[in-house]
Structure formats: structure tokens, C-alpha cells
Amino acid sequence: MSVQHRLCILGSTGSVGVSTLDVVARHPDRFSVHALSAYSRIEALAEQAARHAARVVIVPDDDAHARFKAAWPAGRPLPEIRQGTQALADTAADPEVTAVMAAIVGAAGLPGALAAARAGKRVLLANKEALVAAGSLFMQAVRESGAELLPIDSEHNAIFQCLPQSADRARAPANPAEGVRRLLLTASGGPFRRTALDQLESVTPDQACAHPNWRMGRKISVDSATMLNKGLEVIEAHWLFSMPMERIQVVVHPQSVVHSMVEYLDGSILAQLGQPDMRTPIAYGLGYPDRIDGGVGLLELARLGRLDFETPDLVRFPCLRLSFDALGQGQGACIALNAANEVAVDGFLRGRIRYTQIPSVIEHCLDDSVARGAQTPSSLAEILDLDARTRRVAAGFCDAR
Ligand code: NAD
Ligand code: MG
């Protein structure tokens, strides 16, 4: 078989990036690595680039460039080293690349993900913040370029697998799939599902990052604790599957075995189950439409014994309510929601604000966004402007705490 995809992995040193390279390494006949990018952990990037024979690497600045060279094994030809955000977008659109894994965390991943969509690549989308910030622009780019969009977020990957099968379903849908009543997004409830409410004020970053089922980067781990992650995923599902928010329901499922479900008009509910291991959705997206081995262990249902479901508690998880509010308010509010959360989570991880102040920062920024009137940005520049503005408002609010 000839190589099926030449990959660009944006954010290759992160949790999703590392899992992607793990799957790729199992199929040298199918995949080759063209480009890798990292923002920190530059020595790990050099090790990855050497092991996978990457031809291009992208680093943020001169310092990282020098660190990459210093870490490079002597005697091996250096890959081409590119620098900065524009290089992320240019490389994602490079004609040499056929598939782009968008696995940078935060809105920082948007320019690269959007460039991949505009260039008509197979886009493996883990970077949900890109879709939250730029939903309509991003989906329009996919439609116009004929890109293939494969959701990597486990819930959306599950829904994608449970939707009606058709040859072109990786192309952006303009309407919700026929016969579908609702999308049921499962959520683990995170580490604080049962913590006494009066103790939440004093939880530490390490406690918030100790997810019961998934090993992930620190930002998404905190988002899972607040359930803002599920809020971002509701917005993500809205765009990916053209589904109005009234038809997207969140169900708490502590075992994280049912990754999400599609409910049909006849009462059938189709679910996708598996281990909580990102290599499953990654292998699905890479191999699509084939099924390939991702190295994931068996799920022994009898050993598991039971699957539980409950309704999310919006008092415990105000960030989920705020996400629905933002989606109802429109694109400008979704940008504010995401940017405010990025600043708040960073502040919490650095010990500058308390866990329970995260929703306060978001609420303040959503109020600010409403006060300025509904805005629907129509270009990447306008989105990045609104994002930057919200970050200033959020940082000011955090400083005043
Ligand atoms: P991570 O923090 O482990 O890795 C992030 C990657 O992005 C790293 O390679 C880092 O160097 C790079 N990066 C960080 N800031 C950057 C910047 N400003 N510019 C360019 N590159 C930057 O994150 P992760 O857990 O792998 O998550 C990545 C994305 O995938 C997130 O959007 C997350 O929501 C999504 N996702 C992750 C998981 C998971 O299991 N980890 C599951 C579903 C979705
Ligand atoms: Mg998810």
C-alpha cells in the first residue's frame, strides 16, 4: 500500500499529539510525518522529529529555535525549522501535507486549524476552542474547500460514528442529519462531582487536574472539573452537526465508557463505547473510512459491571450554564466565553485566583460582551481582535481580585 496520509501535527508534544504519534508509529505503511509543532518542551519535539523523520518543525521563537538545534542528534540532517503563528498556518496548508491534526490547546490553535480547513485537507480536530471561537467561519471554510472534517474530541467522534452512514459525511453538513431527535453528550463530572460545595473554594490545581478517567493537558483537565469543557463541547457539537442547542443534552456518566449517543425519532439510541483512551478517536480519524489498530486495550463489560447516568447539577457546575447562555447569545459571546476561560484557568493554575472564581471571570466577560452589543465577527482578524479584547477584560478582573 502507498502512504495514505502525510501528516502535519500541530501541538505534537501535548497529550493528544503524543497519542497521535503513538498511533502513527503502528502504521508506517499508511502514514508519514511531514511536520510537527510545539510551543514548549522543545527537547521533546526534537526527539519526536528525529524518531519520526519529520521534514519540518515549527517553534515559537528564536530561543526555541536555538534549543531545538542544541537538542538535535549530531550527524543527522536537521529538519527545516520554521517559526511563529504564520508558519503554523502556512505549514498546515502546505501542498506536501494531506492531513492536519489540530491539537494545539486554546484559541492559539485557530489560525493553523482554519488554514488546514481552507486548504481542503483532512482536518483531525481536537482543538475544540478553534470551533468555539470561529464556528461559522470554520464550517464555511470546510464546505467551500471540500475539506474532510473528522472530530477527534471523543464525544464528537462517538456521535460521528453513530450518525447515519453516507459517503460524504466527513464534509460539513448544512442541515442536521435526518431522523435524529437529539445528541446526548456524556460527561464524567470530573474530580469534584461529589465534593462538598463549600470545599470547592479551596481546591488546588493538582486536585482539579486529577481527572478520574482521562490523562490530559492541564487546561482541559481544569475545564473538565468545572464542566466548562462540556460547555465548549455543546458549542462544538452545534457547529459540527448543525444541531440547535435545544437538541443537545448533557448527561453525566462517571465511568466515561459511553463516549456519547445519538437519539433517533423512532426512540432508538445509538452509543459508541470504549476505553477512555484518545487513541480510539485518533485511529478512527486517521484511518477513516478504514478501521485501524490504535493500541487500545479491550473493554471488559462484565468486569465493569455497571454504567451510571445522572443529570448535571448546574449549581455545582455554573460554567455549563454560562456556556449555554453564550451559545444562545451568539458568536461574539462564544469568543468571550472561551477567551475569558483561558485567562481564568491560567490564573487558577498559577495560584492567582481561586477555583470558584473561574465562573465569575467568565460571567464578567460575558456581561461585558452583551453590554457592547451582539457582534458576529466575519473574519479571522475580527475574531482574534475580540479574543484579545476579552483577554484584557478578564486579566483586569483577575488583577482586581
Ligand atoms: P496539551 O497542553 O497537553 O498540549 C498542547 C499542545 O499545544 C502542546 O504541543 C503545546 O506545545 C502546544 N501549544 C500550547 N500553547 C500553544 C501556543 N500558544 N501556540 C502554539 N502551540 C501551543 O493539551 P492536550 O490535552 O493535548 O489538548 C490539545 C487540544 O485537544 C485541546 O484543544 C483540548 O481541548 C483537545 N482535546 C484534548 C483531549 C485529551 O485527551 N487531552 C481530549 C479531547 C480534546
Ligand atoms: Mg471531550
Coordinates of C-alpha atoms and ligand atoms in Angstrom, one line a residue:
M1 CA 0.0 0.0 0.0
S2 CA 1.3 3.5 -0.7
V3 CA 1.3 6.0 2.1
Q4 CA -2.3 7.2 2.7
H5 CA -1.5 10.4 4.6
R6 CA 1.4 12.8 5.0
L7 CA 0.7 14.4 8.3
C8 CA 1.2 17.8 10.0
I9 CA 0.7 17.5 13.7
L10 CA 0.1 20.9 15.4
G11 CA 0.8 20.6 19.1
S12 CA 2.7 17.3 18.8
T13 CA 4.2 17.4 22.3
G14 CA 0.9 17.6 24.1
S15 CA -1.3 14.8 25.3
V16 CA -3.2 14.4 22.0
G17 CA -0.1 15.0 19.9
V18 CA 1.8 12.2 21.7
S19 CA -1.2 9.8 21.4
T20 CA -1.3 10.6 17.7
L21 CA 2.3 9.8 17.1
D22 CA 1.7 6.5 19.1
V23 CA -1.0 5.5 16.6
V24 CA 1.1 6.7 13.6
A25 CA 4.1 4.6 14.6
R26 CA 1.9 1.5 14.5
H27 CA 1.2 2.1 10.8
P28 CA 4.4 3.1 8.9
D29 CA 2.9 1.8 5.7
R30 CA -0.1 4.2 6.0
F31 CA 1.3 7.4 7.5
S32 CA 4.3 9.6 7.2
V33 CA 5.1 12.6 9.3
H34 CA 5.8 15.8 7.4
A35 CA 5.6 18.4 10.1
L36 CA 5.5 18.7 13.9
S37 CA 5.0 21.8 16.1
A38 CA 5.5 22.6 19.8
Y39 CA 5.3 25.8 21.9
S40 CA 7.3 24.5 24.9
R41 CA 9.1 21.1 25.6
I42 CA 11.3 21.8 22.6
E43 CA 13.7 18.9 23.5
A44 CA 10.7 16.5 23.3
L45 CA 9.9 18.0 19.9
A46 CA 13.5 17.3 18.7
E47 CA 13.2 13.7 20.0
Q48 CA 9.9 13.2 18.1
A49 CA 11.2 14.8 14.9
A50 CA 14.2 12.6 14.9
R51 CA 12.2 9.4 15.6
H52 CA 9.5 10.1 13.0
A53 CA 11.9 11.7 10.4
A54 CA 9.8 14.9 10.2
R55 CA 10.9 17.2 7.4
V56 CA 9.6 20.4 9.0
V57 CA 9.3 21.6 12.6
I58 CA 7.6 24.8 13.9
V59 CA 8.7 26.5 17.1
P60 CA 7.5 29.8 18.6
D61 CA 10.7 32.0 18.6
D62 CA 14.5 32.4 18.3
D63 CA 15.1 30.9 21.7
A64 CA 13.1 27.7 20.9
H65 CA 14.9 27.6 17.5
A66 CA 18.3 27.5 19.3
R67 CA 17.1 25.0 21.8
F68 CA 15.9 22.7 19.0
K69 CA 19.3 22.8 17.3
A70 CA 21.1 22.2 20.5
A71 CA 18.9 19.1 21.2
W72 CA 19.2 17.7 17.7
P73 CA 21.3 14.5 17.5
A74 CA 24.7 15.1 15.9
G75 CA 25.3 13.8 12.4
R76 CA 21.6 13.7 11.4
P77 CA 20.4 16.3 8.8
L78 CA 18.3 18.9 10.5
P79 CA 14.7 19.3 9.5
E80 CA 13.6 22.7 8.3
I81 CA 12.9 24.9 11.3
R82 CA 10.0 27.4 10.9
Q83 CA 8.9 30.0 13.4
G84 CA 5.7 31.7 14.6
T85 CA 2.0 31.6 14.1
Q86 CA 2.1 32.3 10.4
A87 CA 4.4 29.3 9.9
L88 CA 1.7 27.1 11.7
A89 CA -0.9 28.2 9.1
D90 CA 1.5 28.0 6.1
T91 CA 2.6 24.5 7.0
A92 CA -0.9 23.3 7.7
A93 CA -1.8 24.5 4.1
D94 CA 1.5 23.1 2.6
P95 CA 0.7 21.0 -0.6
E96 CA 3.0 18.3 0.8
V97 CA 0.6 17.8 3.7
T98 CA -2.7 15.8 3.2
A99 CA -3.9 15.6 6.8
V100 CA -3.6 18.0 9.7
M101 CA -4.0 17.0 13.4
A102 CA -5.1 20.2 15.1
A103 CA -4.0 19.5 18.7
I104 CA -2.8 22.9 20.0
V105 CA -4.6 23.9 23.1
G106 CA -6.8 27.1 23.1
A107 CA -7.7 29.7 20.6
A108 CA -3.9 29.8 19.7
G109 CA -4.7 26.8 17.5
L110 CA -7.3 28.6 15.4
P111 CA -5.0 30.1 12.6
G112 CA -3.5 26.6 11.9
A113 CA -6.8 24.7 12.1
L114 CA -8.5 27.3 9.8
A115 CA -5.7 27.3 7.3
A116 CA -6.0 23.5 7.1
A117 CA -9.7 23.7 6.5
R118 CA -9.3 26.4 3.9
A119 CA -6.7 24.3 2.1
G120 CA -9.1 21.4 1.8
K121 CA -7.1 19.0 4.0
R122 CA -8.3 16.1 6.1
V123 CA -8.7 18.0 9.4
L124 CA -8.5 16.0 12.5
L125 CA -10.0 18.4 15.0
A126 CA -9.0 18.0 18.7
N127 CA -8.7 21.8 19.2
K128 CA -12.3 22.5 20.2
E129 CA -11.5 26.1 21.1
A130 CA -11.0 26.8 17.4
L131 CA -14.5 25.8 16.6
V132 CA -16.0 27.6 19.6
A133 CA -14.3 30.8 18.6
A134 CA -14.8 30.6 14.9
G135 CA -17.7 28.1 14.3
S136 CA -19.4 29.7 11.3
L137 CA -16.2 30.8 9.6
F138 CA -14.6 27.4 10.1
M139 CA -17.5 25.4 8.9
Q140 CA -17.9 27.6 5.8
A141 CA -14.2 27.1 5.0
V142 CA -14.7 23.3 5.2
R143 CA -17.7 23.5 2.9
E144 CA -16.1 25.7 0.4
S145 CA -12.7 23.9 0.2
G146 CA -14.1 20.4 0.3
A147 CA -12.0 19.6 3.3
E148 CA -12.8 16.4 5.3
L149 CA -13.5 17.2 9.0
L150 CA -13.1 14.3 11.4
P151 CA -13.9 15.1 15.0
I152 CA -11.3 13.8 17.5
D153 CA -12.9 15.0 20.7
S154 CA -14.1 11.6 22.0
E155 CA -17.7 12.7 22.4
H156 CA -18.0 14.1 18.9
N157 CA -16.1 11.2 17.4
A158 CA -18.7 9.0 19.1
I159 CA -21.6 11.0 17.6
F160 CA -19.9 11.0 14.2
Q161 CA -19.7 7.2 14.4
C162 CA -23.4 6.9 15.5
L163 CA -24.8 9.2 12.8
P164 CA -26.3 7.8 9.6
Q165 CA -23.6 6.5 7.3
S166 CA -23.0 8.2 4.0
A167 CA -20.0 8.5 1.7
D168 CA -19.6 12.3 2.2
R169 CA -20.4 12.7 5.9
A170 CA -16.9 14.0 6.7
R171 CA -17.8 17.1 4.6
A172 CA -19.5 19.8 6.5
P173 CA -23.3 19.3 6.8
A174 CA -25.6 22.3 6.1
N175 CA -28.5 20.6 7.9
P176 CA -28.9 18.2 10.9
A177 CA -28.9 14.6 9.8
E178 CA -32.4 13.3 9.0
G179 CA -34.2 11.2 11.6
V180 CA -32.1 12.5 14.5
R181 CA -34.0 13.8 17.5
R182 CA -31.2 14.7 19.9
L183 CA -27.5 14.4 20.5
L184 CA -26.6 13.1 24.0
L185 CA -23.2 14.3 25.2
T186 CA -21.8 12.3 28.1
A187 CA -19.6 14.0 30.8
S188 CA -17.7 12.3 33.5
G189 CA -18.5 15.0 36.1
G190 CA -14.7 15.4 36.8
P191 CA -12.9 15.1 40.1
F192 CA -15.4 17.3 42.0
R193 CA -18.7 15.6 41.2
R194 CA -19.2 14.6 44.8
T195 CA -17.0 17.2 46.6
A196 CA -18.9 19.2 49.3
L197 CA -19.8 22.6 47.7
D198 CA -18.2 24.6 50.5
Q199 CA -14.9 22.9 49.9
L200 CA -14.7 23.9 46.2
E201 CA -13.3 27.3 47.2
S202 CA -10.1 25.8 48.4
V203 CA -9.3 23.1 45.8
T204 CA -5.8 23.2 44.4
P205 CA -4.7 23.0 40.7
D206 CA -3.3 19.5 41.3
Q207 CA -6.7 18.3 42.7
A208 CA -8.5 19.9 39.7
C209 CA -6.2 18.2 37.2
A210 CA -6.6 14.7 38.8
H211 CA -9.2 13.6 36.3
P212 CA -10.8 10.3 37.4
N213 CA -10.7 8.7 33.9
W214 CA -8.6 10.6 31.3
R215 CA -5.0 11.7 31.3
M216 CA -4.9 15.1 29.5
G217 CA -3.2 18.5 29.4
R218 CA -3.7 20.8 32.4
K219 CA -6.0 23.3 30.8
I220 CA -8.6 20.8 29.5
S221 CA -8.3 18.9 32.9
V222 CA -9.4 22.1 34.8
D223 CA -12.2 22.6 32.1
S224 CA -13.4 19.0 32.9
A225 CA -13.5 19.8 36.6
T226 CA -15.6 23.0 36.0
M227 CA -17.5 21.3 33.2
L228 CA -16.7 24.3 31.0
N229 CA -15.2 21.6 28.8
K230 CA -18.7 20.1 28.3
G231 CA -20.0 23.6 27.5
L232 CA -17.3 24.0 24.8
E233 CA -18.3 20.6 23.5
V234 CA -22.0 21.6 23.3
I235 CA -20.9 24.6 21.1
E236 CA -18.6 22.3 19.2
A237 CA -21.5 19.8 18.6
H238 CA -23.7 22.6 17.5
W239 CA -21.3 23.5 14.7
L240 CA -20.1 20.1 13.7
F241 CA -23.5 18.6 13.3
S242 CA -25.7 21.7 12.6
M243 CA -27.7 20.9 15.7
P244 CA -29.7 23.6 17.5
M245 CA -28.7 23.7 21.2
E246 CA -32.2 22.7 22.4
R247 CA -31.5 19.3 20.8
I248 CA -28.1 18.8 22.6
Q249 CA -28.4 17.2 26.0
V250 CA -25.6 16.7 28.5
V251 CA -25.7 13.5 30.6
V252 CA -23.3 12.8 33.5
H253 CA -21.8 9.4 33.1
P254 CA -19.0 8.9 35.7
Q255 CA -17.4 5.8 34.0
S256 CA -16.6 7.6 30.7
V257 CA -17.2 4.4 28.8
V258 CA -20.2 5.5 26.7
H259 CA -18.5 8.3 24.8
S260 CA -21.8 9.9 23.6
M261 CA -25.0 9.0 21.8
V262 CA -27.4 9.8 19.1
E263 CA -31.2 9.6 19.7
Y264 CA -33.4 8.9 16.7
L265 CA -37.1 9.8 16.1
D266 CA -38.1 6.2 16.4
G267 CA -36.8 6.1 20.0
S268 CA -33.5 4.3 19.2
I269 CA -30.4 5.5 20.9
L270 CA -27.1 4.5 19.3
A271 CA -24.0 4.8 21.5
Q272 CA -20.3 4.3 21.0
L273 CA -18.4 2.6 23.9
G274 CA -14.8 2.1 24.6
Q275 CA -11.9 2.6 26.9
P276 CA -11.3 6.2 27.8
D277 CA -8.2 6.4 25.5
M278 CA -7.8 9.1 22.9
R279 CA -6.1 6.6 20.6
T280 CA -9.5 5.3 19.6
P281 CA -10.9 8.5 18.1
I282 CA -7.4 9.3 16.7
A283 CA -7.1 6.0 15.0
Y284 CA -10.7 6.4 13.7
G285 CA -9.9 9.8 12.2
L286 CA -6.5 8.8 10.8
G287 CA -7.8 5.5 9.2
Y288 CA -11.3 6.7 8.1
P289 CA -13.1 5.1 6.5
D290 CA -11.0 2.1 7.4
R291 CA -10.7 0.8 11.0
I292 CA -7.1 0.5 12.1
D293 CA -5.5 -0.6 15.4
G294 CA -4.7 2.2 17.8
G295 CA -3.2 0.0 20.5
V296 CA -6.2 0.4 22.8
G297 CA -7.0 -2.4 25.3
L298 CA -10.2 -4.4 25.4
L299 CA -13.2 -3.1 27.3
E300 CA -14.4 -5.9 29.6
L301 CA -18.0 -5.0 30.2
A302 CA -18.6 -7.8 32.7
R303 CA -15.7 -6.6 34.8
L304 CA -17.1 -3.1 34.6
G305 CA -20.4 -4.3 35.9
R306 CA -22.5 -1.2 35.6
L307 CA -22.9 2.1 33.8
D308 CA -24.4 5.1 35.6
F309 CA -26.1 8.2 34.3
E310 CA -27.3 11.4 36.1
T311 CA -28.4 14.9 35.3
P312 CA -25.7 17.6 35.6
D313 CA -26.0 19.9 38.6
L314 CA -26.0 23.5 37.3
V315 CA -25.3 24.9 40.8
R316 CA -22.2 22.8 41.2
F317 CA -21.2 23.5 37.5
P318 CA -22.2 27.1 36.7
C319 CA -19.7 27.1 33.8
L320 CA -22.0 24.7 31.9
R321 CA -24.9 27.1 32.3
L322 CA -22.7 30.0 31.1
S323 CA -21.8 28.1 28.0
F324 CA -25.4 27.5 27.0
D325 CA -26.0 31.3 27.7
A326 CA -23.1 32.1 25.4
L327 CA -24.3 29.9 22.6
G328 CA -27.7 31.5 22.8
Q329 CA -26.2 34.9 22.6
G330 CA -24.1 34.2 19.5
Q331 CA -20.6 34.1 18.1
G332 CA -19.2 37.1 19.9
A333 CA -20.3 35.7 23.3
C334 CA -18.8 32.3 22.5
I335 CA -15.4 34.0 21.7
A336 CA -15.7 35.9 25.1
L337 CA -16.6 32.7 26.9
N338 CA -13.6 30.8 25.6
A339 CA -11.1 33.7 26.0
A340 CA -12.3 34.5 29.5
N341 CA -12.0 30.9 30.5
E342 CA -8.4 30.6 29.1
V343 CA -7.3 33.6 31.2
A344 CA -9.2 32.3 34.3
V345 CA -7.8 28.8 34.1
D346 CA -4.3 30.1 33.6
G347 CA -4.8 32.4 36.6
F348 CA -6.1 29.4 38.7
L349 CA -3.2 27.2 37.6
R350 CA -0.7 29.9 38.6
G351 CA -2.4 30.3 42.0
R352 CA -3.6 33.8 41.3
I353 CA -7.4 33.2 41.6
R354 CA -9.4 30.5 43.3
Y355 CA -11.2 27.7 41.5
T356 CA -14.6 29.2 42.3
Q357 CA -13.6 32.5 40.7
I358 CA -13.3 30.9 37.3
P359 CA -17.1 31.2 36.6
S360 CA -17.0 34.8 37.9
V361 CA -14.4 35.8 35.4
I362 CA -16.4 34.2 32.6
E363 CA -19.7 35.8 33.7
H364 CA -18.0 39.3 33.9
C365 CA -16.7 38.9 30.4
L366 CA -20.0 37.7 29.0
D367 CA -21.7 40.7 30.6
D368 CA -19.1 42.9 29.0
S369 CA -19.7 41.3 25.7
V370 CA -23.5 41.7 26.0
A371 CA -23.0 45.3 27.0
R372 CA -21.1 46.0 23.8
G373 CA -24.0 44.6 21.8
A374 CA -24.2 41.4 19.8
Q375 CA -21.3 41.0 17.4
T376 CA -20.8 38.4 14.7
P377 CA -17.2 38.7 13.5
S378 CA -16.8 37.7 9.9
S379 CA -13.0 37.3 9.6
L380 CA -10.2 35.7 11.4
A381 CA -8.8 39.1 12.2
E382 CA -12.1 40.2 13.8
I383 CA -12.2 37.0 15.9
L384 CA -8.7 37.4 17.1
D385 CA -9.4 41.1 18.0
L386 CA -12.5 40.1 20.0
D387 CA -10.5 37.3 21.7
A388 CA -7.6 39.8 22.6
R389 CA -10.1 42.3 23.9
T390 CA -11.8 39.7 26.2
R391 CA -8.4 38.6 27.5
R392 CA -7.6 42.2 28.6
V393 CA -11.0 42.5 30.3
A394 CA -10.5 39.1 32.0
A395 CA -7.0 39.9 33.1
G396 CA -8.2 43.2 34.6
F397 CA -10.9 41.4 36.5
C398 CA -8.4 38.8 37.8
D399 CA -5.9 41.5 38.9
A400 CA -8.7 43.2 40.9
R401 CA -9.3 40.0 42.9
Ligands
NAD1 P1 -1.6 19.8 26.0 O1 -1.5 21.0 26.9 O2 -1.2 18.5 26.5 O3 -0.8 20.1 24.6 C1 -0.9 21.3 23.9 C2 0.0 21.4 22.7 O4 -0.2 22.7 22.1 C3 1.5 21.3 23.1 O5 2.2 20.7 22.0 C4 1.9 22.7 23.2 O6 3.3 22.9 23.0 C5 1.1 23.4 22.1 N1 0.8 24.8 22.5 C6 0.4 25.3 23.7 N2 0.2 26.6 23.6 C7 0.5 27.0 22.3 C8 0.5 28.2 21.6 N3 0.2 29.4 22.2 N4 0.9 28.2 20.3 C9 1.2 27.1 19.7 N5 1.2 25.9 20.3 C10 0.9 25.8 21.6 O7 -3.1 19.8 25.5 P2 -4.0 18.5 25.1 O8 -4.6 17.9 26.3 O9 -3.2 17.6 24.2 O10 -5.2 19.2 24.3 C11 -5.0 19.7 23.0 C12 -6.3 20.1 22.4 O11 -7.1 18.9 22.2 C13 -7.1 21.0 23.3 O12 -7.9 21.9 22.5 C14 -8.1 20.0 24.0 O13 -9.3 20.7 24.4 C15 -8.3 19.0 23.0 N6 -8.7 17.7 23.5 C16 -7.8 17.0 24.3 C17 -8.1 15.8 24.8 C18 -7.2 15.0 25.7 O14 -7.5 13.8 26.0 N7 -6.0 15.5 26.1 C19 -9.4 15.2 24.5 C20 -10.3 15.9 23.7 C21 -9.9 17.2 23.2
MG2 MG -14.2 15.5 25.1

